[in-house]
Amino acid sequence: MAGFATYPSLKDRVVFITGGASGIGATFVTSFHEQGAKVAFVDLKQADGDALMSKLGGNAWFQTCDVTDADALQGAIAAAGKALGDVTVLINNVANDTRQVTAEMTPQAWRKDLAVNLDPVFIASHAVYPMMKRAGGGVIVNVSSINALLGPEKLAGYVAAKGGINSLSKTLAREWGVDGVRVNALSPGWVVTPRQLELWLTPEAEAEWMKQVALKTRILPEDIARLALFLASDDSRMITGQNIVIDGGRT
């Protein structure tokens, strides 16, 4: 963490992260752990989760979970709470940005997009709320996307879900603020992860992206995690109901 902020208020906080075994999610896990938080995370990828756990040492908890299964996700949150204590920081990170031509999209494919990208945000938030209320407050950070603002083609379900996250974040912030629960969304631009490099971030695509941004440099997972740390900390105690964009000046 040398050269970047540390947040004493995050020490010993119990943080629950969805999709935490790889990509941006793994960076969330390690970043909160480095701040002294107790970190629980779920993911479908058993091997990746186990590998990350081996690097973390203590104050960490991992369980495989299909977040589209409401009972499984609720059960995982309850188990994490039992193992580490009441969850007072939730990072709703899990997502899938598979591309598909909208005219060729079936209702089943549409429903699958929402089941992965939107439903778990509500389910996990609903599950942690009683813990946060009991603890006297908490923070929910929902990972959205600038695609909800831009509306790119071939991402109809994903974009609809991310737009839903933005609106849901405002509603939860207003409804749960009385209990000291803050809720914000953060909207990254094109973050360089192994998945993006493997599937879509070609040299040509990156060159086009660089033409559209003010800051001519890559957005890294660490950039997103640092914003999440701030939003989860007491330093941002009066920030709620916001969608904070981190895209190098694209929008």
Coordinates of C-alpha atoms in Angstrom, one line a residue:
M1 CA 0.0 0.0 0.0
A2 CA 3.1 2.3 0.0
G3 CA 2.3 5.6 -1.7
F4 CA -1.5 5.2 -1.4
A5 CA -4.0 5.9 1.3
T6 CA -4.6 3.7 4.3
Y7 CA -7.9 3.8 6.1
P8 CA -7.8 3.0 9.9
S9 CA -11.6 2.7 10.0
L10 CA -11.4 -0.4 7.7
K11 CA -9.3 -2.4 10.2
D12 CA -11.3 -5.4 11.5
R13 CA -14.3 -4.5 9.4
V14 CA -16.0 -7.6 7.9
V15 CA -16.2 -7.3 4.1
F16 CA -18.1 -9.6 1.8
I17 CA -17.2 -9.6 -1.9
T18 CA -19.0 -11.4 -4.7
G19 CA -16.9 -12.6 -7.6
G20 CA -13.8 -12.2 -5.6
A21 CA -11.5 -15.0 -6.9
S22 CA -10.1 -13.3 -10.0
G23 CA -9.9 -10.0 -12.0
I24 CA -11.1 -6.9 -10.3
G25 CA -12.7 -8.9 -7.5
A26 CA -9.4 -10.5 -6.5
T27 CA -8.0 -7.0 -6.3
F28 CA -10.8 -5.9 -4.0
V29 CA -10.1 -8.9 -1.8
T30 CA -6.4 -8.2 -1.5
S31 CA -6.8 -4.5 -1.1
F32 CA -9.3 -4.7 1.8
H33 CA -7.2 -7.4 3.4
E34 CA -4.1 -5.2 3.3
Q35 CA -6.1 -2.6 5.1
G36 CA -6.6 -5.0 8.0
A37 CA -10.2 -5.9 7.2
K38 CA -11.6 -9.4 7.6
V39 CA -12.5 -10.4 4.1
A40 CA -15.1 -13.0 2.9
F41 CA -15.6 -13.7 -0.8
V42 CA -17.5 -16.1 -3.0
D43 CA -16.9 -17.2 -6.6
L44 CA -17.7 -20.2 -8.8
K45 CA -13.9 -20.7 -9.4
Q46 CA -12.8 -23.1 -6.6
A47 CA -9.1 -23.3 -7.7
D48 CA -8.8 -19.5 -8.1
G49 CA -10.4 -19.0 -4.7
D50 CA -8.2 -21.5 -3.0
A51 CA -5.1 -20.0 -4.5
L52 CA -6.1 -16.5 -3.3
M53 CA -6.8 -17.8 0.1
S54 CA -3.4 -19.3 0.4
K55 CA -1.9 -15.9 -0.2
L56 CA -4.0 -14.1 2.3
G57 CA -3.3 -16.1 5.5
G58 CA -5.7 -15.3 8.3
N59 CA -8.8 -13.1 8.6
A60 CA -10.2 -14.4 5.3
W61 CA -13.0 -16.7 4.3
F62 CA -13.9 -18.3 0.9
Q63 CA -16.7 -20.4 -0.4
T64 CA -17.8 -21.4 -3.8
C65 CA -21.2 -20.1 -4.7
D66 CA -23.5 -19.7 -7.7
V67 CA -24.7 -16.2 -7.1
T68 CA -27.7 -16.8 -9.4
D69 CA -29.0 -19.2 -6.7
A70 CA -30.6 -16.9 -4.1
D71 CA -30.6 -19.5 -1.4
A72 CA -26.9 -20.3 -1.9
L73 CA -25.9 -16.6 -1.9
Q74 CA -27.9 -15.9 1.2
G75 CA -26.5 -19.0 2.9
A76 CA -22.9 -18.0 2.0
I77 CA -23.5 -14.5 3.6
A78 CA -24.9 -16.1 6.7
A79 CA -21.9 -18.5 6.9
A80 CA -19.4 -15.7 6.5
G81 CA -21.2 -13.7 9.2
K82 CA -20.9 -16.6 11.5
A83 CA -17.3 -17.2 10.7
L84 CA -16.0 -13.6 10.8
G85 CA -18.8 -11.5 12.4
D86 CA -21.6 -9.3 11.0
V87 CA -20.9 -8.1 7.5
T88 CA -20.6 -4.2 7.5
V89 CA -19.1 -3.7 4.1
L90 CA -20.6 -5.4 1.0
I91 CA -18.9 -5.2 -2.5
N92 CA -21.3 -6.3 -5.1
N93 CA -18.8 -7.1 -7.8
V94 CA -19.8 -10.2 -9.7
A95 CA -20.6 -9.6 -13.4
N96 CA -20.6 -11.2 -16.9
D97 CA -20.3 -8.9 -19.9
T98 CA -20.8 -11.5 -22.7
R99 CA -21.6 -9.9 -26.0
Q100 CA -24.6 -10.8 -28.2
V101 CA -26.5 -9.2 -31.0
T102 CA -29.7 -8.0 -29.5
A103 CA -32.0 -9.1 -32.3
E104 CA -30.7 -12.7 -31.8
M105 CA -31.1 -12.6 -28.0
T106 CA -33.6 -15.1 -26.6
P107 CA -35.7 -14.3 -23.5
Q108 CA -33.6 -17.0 -21.7
A109 CA -30.4 -15.2 -22.6
W110 CA -31.9 -11.9 -21.4
R111 CA -33.0 -13.4 -18.1
K112 CA -29.5 -15.0 -17.6
D113 CA -27.9 -11.6 -18.0
L114 CA -30.1 -10.1 -15.3
A115 CA -29.7 -13.2 -13.1
V116 CA -25.9 -12.7 -13.0
N117 CA -25.5 -8.9 -13.2
L118 CA -28.5 -7.5 -11.3
D119 CA -30.3 -10.0 -9.1
P120 CA -27.3 -10.8 -6.9
V121 CA -27.0 -7.1 -6.0
F122 CA -30.5 -7.1 -4.5
I123 CA -30.1 -10.5 -2.9
A124 CA -26.8 -9.8 -1.2
S125 CA -27.8 -6.3 -0.1
H126 CA -31.1 -7.6 1.3
A127 CA -29.1 -10.3 3.2
V128 CA -26.5 -8.0 4.8
Y129 CA -29.0 -5.3 5.7
P130 CA -30.1 -6.8 9.0
M131 CA -26.4 -7.3 10.0
M132 CA -25.6 -3.7 9.2
K133 CA -28.6 -2.4 11.0
R134 CA -27.7 -4.5 14.1
A135 CA -24.1 -3.1 13.9
G136 CA -25.4 0.5 13.7
G137 CA -24.5 1.0 10.1
G138 CA -22.6 -0.3 7.1
V139 CA -21.6 0.4 3.5
I140 CA -22.6 -1.2 0.2
V141 CA -20.6 -0.6 -2.9
N142 CA -22.2 -1.7 -6.1
V143 CA -20.0 -2.1 -9.2
S144 CA -21.8 -0.7 -12.2
S145 CA -20.2 0.3 -15.5
I146 CA -20.0 3.4 -17.8
N147 CA -21.8 1.2 -20.3
A148 CA -25.0 2.0 -18.5
L149 CA -24.3 5.6 -19.5
L150 CA -23.1 5.0 -23.0
G151 CA -25.4 2.1 -24.2
P152 CA -23.0 0.3 -26.5
E153 CA -24.3 -2.3 -28.9
K154 CA -24.4 -6.1 -28.2
L155 CA -24.7 -5.6 -24.5
A156 CA -28.4 -5.1 -24.0
G157 CA -28.8 -7.3 -20.9
Y158 CA -25.6 -6.2 -19.3
V159 CA -26.4 -2.5 -19.8
A160 CA -29.9 -2.9 -18.5
A161 CA -28.6 -4.6 -15.4
K162 CA -26.0 -1.9 -14.8
G163 CA -28.6 0.8 -15.2
G164 CA -30.7 -1.1 -12.7
I165 CA -27.8 -1.1 -10.3
N166 CA -27.5 2.7 -10.5
S167 CA -31.2 3.2 -9.7
L168 CA -31.3 0.5 -7.0
S169 CA -28.3 2.1 -5.3
K170 CA -30.2 5.4 -5.0
T171 CA -33.3 3.7 -3.6
L172 CA -31.4 1.6 -1.0
A173 CA -29.4 4.7 0.0
R174 CA -32.6 6.6 0.7
E175 CA -34.4 3.8 2.4
W176 CA -31.6 2.5 4.6
G177 CA -29.8 5.8 5.4
V178 CA -31.9 6.1 8.6
D179 CA -30.1 3.0 9.8
G180 CA -26.6 4.3 9.0
V181 CA -26.3 2.3 5.8
R182 CA -24.6 4.1 2.9
V183 CA -25.0 2.8 -0.6
N184 CA -23.0 3.9 -3.7
A185 CA -22.3 2.7 -7.2
L186 CA -19.0 3.0 -8.9
S187 CA -18.8 2.9 -12.7
P188 CA -15.5 1.8 -14.2
G189 CA -14.4 2.4 -17.8
W190 CA -12.5 -0.3 -19.7
V191 CA -10.4 -2.0 -16.9
V192 CA -7.5 -4.1 -18.1
T193 CA -7.9 -7.6 -16.7
P194 CA -6.8 -11.0 -18.0
R195 CA -10.4 -11.7 -19.2
Q196 CA -10.6 -8.4 -21.2
L197 CA -7.1 -9.0 -22.7
E198 CA -8.1 -12.6 -23.7
L199 CA -11.5 -11.8 -25.2
W200 CA -11.9 -8.2 -26.3
L201 CA -9.0 -5.8 -25.6
T202 CA -7.1 -6.1 -28.8
P203 CA -4.4 -3.5 -29.7
E204 CA -6.8 -2.0 -32.2
A205 CA -9.6 -1.8 -29.6
E206 CA -7.3 -0.3 -27.1
A207 CA -6.0 2.3 -29.6
E208 CA -9.6 3.4 -30.3
W209 CA -10.4 3.6 -26.5
M210 CA -7.3 5.8 -26.0
K211 CA -8.7 8.3 -28.6
Q212 CA -11.8 8.7 -26.5
V213 CA -10.3 9.2 -23.0
A214 CA -8.7 12.3 -21.5
L215 CA -6.1 10.3 -19.6
K216 CA -4.0 8.3 -22.1
T217 CA -3.2 5.4 -19.8
R218 CA -4.8 2.1 -18.9
I219 CA -7.3 1.7 -16.1
L220 CA -6.1 -1.0 -13.7
P221 CA -8.1 -3.1 -11.2
E222 CA -6.1 -1.3 -8.4
D223 CA -7.7 2.0 -9.6
I224 CA -11.1 0.7 -9.0
A225 CA -10.2 -0.9 -5.7
R226 CA -8.8 2.3 -4.3
L227 CA -12.1 4.0 -4.9
A228 CA -13.9 1.2 -3.2
L229 CA -11.7 1.5 -0.2
F230 CA -12.5 5.2 0.1
L231 CA -16.2 4.6 -0.3
A232 CA -16.2 1.9 2.4
S233 CA -14.2 3.9 4.9
D234 CA -15.4 6.5 7.3
D235 CA -13.6 9.2 5.3
S236 CA -16.6 9.1 2.9
R237 CA -19.2 9.1 5.7
M238 CA -21.4 11.7 4.0
I239 CA -21.3 10.2 0.5
T240 CA -24.3 8.0 -0.4
G241 CA -26.7 7.5 -3.2
Q242 CA -24.1 8.4 -5.8
N243 CA -22.7 6.8 -9.0
I244 CA -19.0 7.6 -9.2
V245 CA -17.4 7.3 -12.6
I246 CA -13.8 6.2 -12.9
D247 CA -13.1 6.0 -16.6
G248 CA -10.1 8.3 -17.3
G249 CA -12.4 11.0 -18.7
R250 CA -14.3 8.9 -21.3
T251 CA -17.8 10.0 -20.3

